[in-house]
Amino acid sequence: MRGRTEGGNKKKPVIVLLCVAAVVLVFVYLFFGSTSHAIEYGRKLGLGGDNDDATKKEDASTSFYVDDDANGFTPRSFPVCDDRHSELIPCLDRNLIYQMRLKLDLSLMEHYERHCPPPERRFNCLIPPPPGYKVPIKWPKSRDEVWKVNIPHTHLAHEKSDQNWMVVKGDKINFPGGGTHFHYGADKYIASMANMLNFPKNILNNGGRLRTFLDVGCGVASFGGYLLASDIMTMSLAPNDVHQNQIQFALERGIPAYLGVLGTKRLPYPSRSFELAHCSRCRIDWLQRDGILLLELDRVLRPGGYFAYSSPEAYAQDEEDLRIWREMSALVERMCWTIAAKRNQTVIWQKPMTNDCYQEREPGTQPPLCNSDSDPDAVYGVNMEACITQYSDRKFSLLTPHMFVI
């Protein structure tokens, strides 16, 4: 009896070990099997994920084409992202900023600048349009109306209802051409600016001499839309803020625009790209950081270029507006800008044509001139500089018609 009992006890540990091993094998199979299936499913959807080296090389070599023995290379078909990503802007994804815990200075507007996801979090699929999206209305009719279903948000129509930005009418959104500082229409506002500068026939292109504008804080881009009739190409700029659909309205209307902000990085344009910069109640603190944002406009303006500024500081008489006006006037004077015209709510400053004024400034005058080794045409990922860019020996003029492509 004792012998049989000991034999039975010896068998029990073996059975237990076999059971444990079986459980471990089942667990490993389920875990790694399900993980590989999940990764494969993500690859089929084109979603970002942790891929092995072979997959990365394959994706890199067949980004747009796949090998076909019969026909050489044929276009690759990309999957469509899930509907919940219909408004995803990969490098301007606020959720990504929070999830990656990026340390950004909100006071410098860094959270509105571009922060692209790392490779493992990038999407490899096409962003779908909003549900029910229609073929856009063609230009020039699209300047004045778009399909409501094509714009997921229409709260601006209610928020800016007193400023004549847009009106919802049935299945369309109409744009009367109004703005915060031009309730009666962008066309009248533009003609008024041309009149201030004594341009022929109140046309702001001045006989073809002004061709490229930059509109900062553009709203729904009516200013740029109405300038197209004067053969002026305007790049409208606005951030992806609480009014996230401003640029969406502009693009749907067929008006050149892009999401961006005057924050810490240079605008994506080389020096001397624009003949006029415009800010109509854009709510930018131009005095911050020694005027660095105003100096960025100075960098992209051509010699003799203009900055049109419509804001309470240009006309209001309360203490704070007067303080801002005095400090801003002193800053642009040190930058060698002069007032070309001032009327009612708008002031238009002009940049100098030559380096003479810069050379005549008193030593130590702020802002300083940029170092000679600073490249004013370097833009991508380059930090703004609080300095004045001098002109090279190359001659530019706003006095003769020209073609200028950006």
PDB file of C-alpha atoms in Angstrom, residues 80-89 126-131 152-153 248:
ATOM      1  CA  VAL A  80     -10.360  55.080 -47.150  1.00  0.00           C
ATOM      2  CA  CYS A  81     -10.041  55.994 -43.486  1.00  0.00           C
ATOM      3  CA  ASP A  82     -12.878  55.444 -41.065  1.00  0.00           C
ATOM      4  CA  ASP A  83     -15.629  58.110 -41.143  1.00  0.00           C
ATOM      5  CA  ARG A  84     -14.602  59.324 -37.703  1.00  0.00           C
ATOM      6  CA  HIS A  85     -11.412  60.664 -39.331  1.00  0.00           C
ATOM      7  CA  SER A  86     -13.239  62.801 -41.901  1.00  0.00           C
ATOM      8  CA  GLU A  87     -11.908  65.981 -40.275  1.00  0.00           C
ATOM      9  CA  LEU A  88      -8.467  64.672 -39.360  1.00  0.00           C
ATOM     10  CA  ILE A  89      -5.591  67.042 -40.128  1.00  0.00           C
ATOM     11  CA  LEU A 126      -7.406  58.574 -47.606  1.00  0.00           C
ATOM     12  CA  ILE A 127      -9.335  61.085 -45.481  1.00  0.00           C
ATOM     13  CA  PRO A 128     -13.016  60.694 -46.412  1.00  0.00           C
ATOM     14  CA  PRO A 129     -15.251  63.694 -47.197  1.00  0.00           C
ATOM     15  CA  PRO A 130     -18.144  64.583 -44.894  1.00  0.00           C
ATOM     16  CA  PRO A 131     -21.200  62.306 -45.260  1.00  0.00           C
ATOM     17  CA  PRO A 152     -19.583  70.018 -41.240  1.00  0.00           C
ATOM     18  CA  HIS A 153     -19.897  73.148 -39.060  1.00  0.00           C
ATOM     19  CA  GLN A 248     -12.623  74.991 -44.949  1.00  0.00           C
TER      20      GLN A 248
END
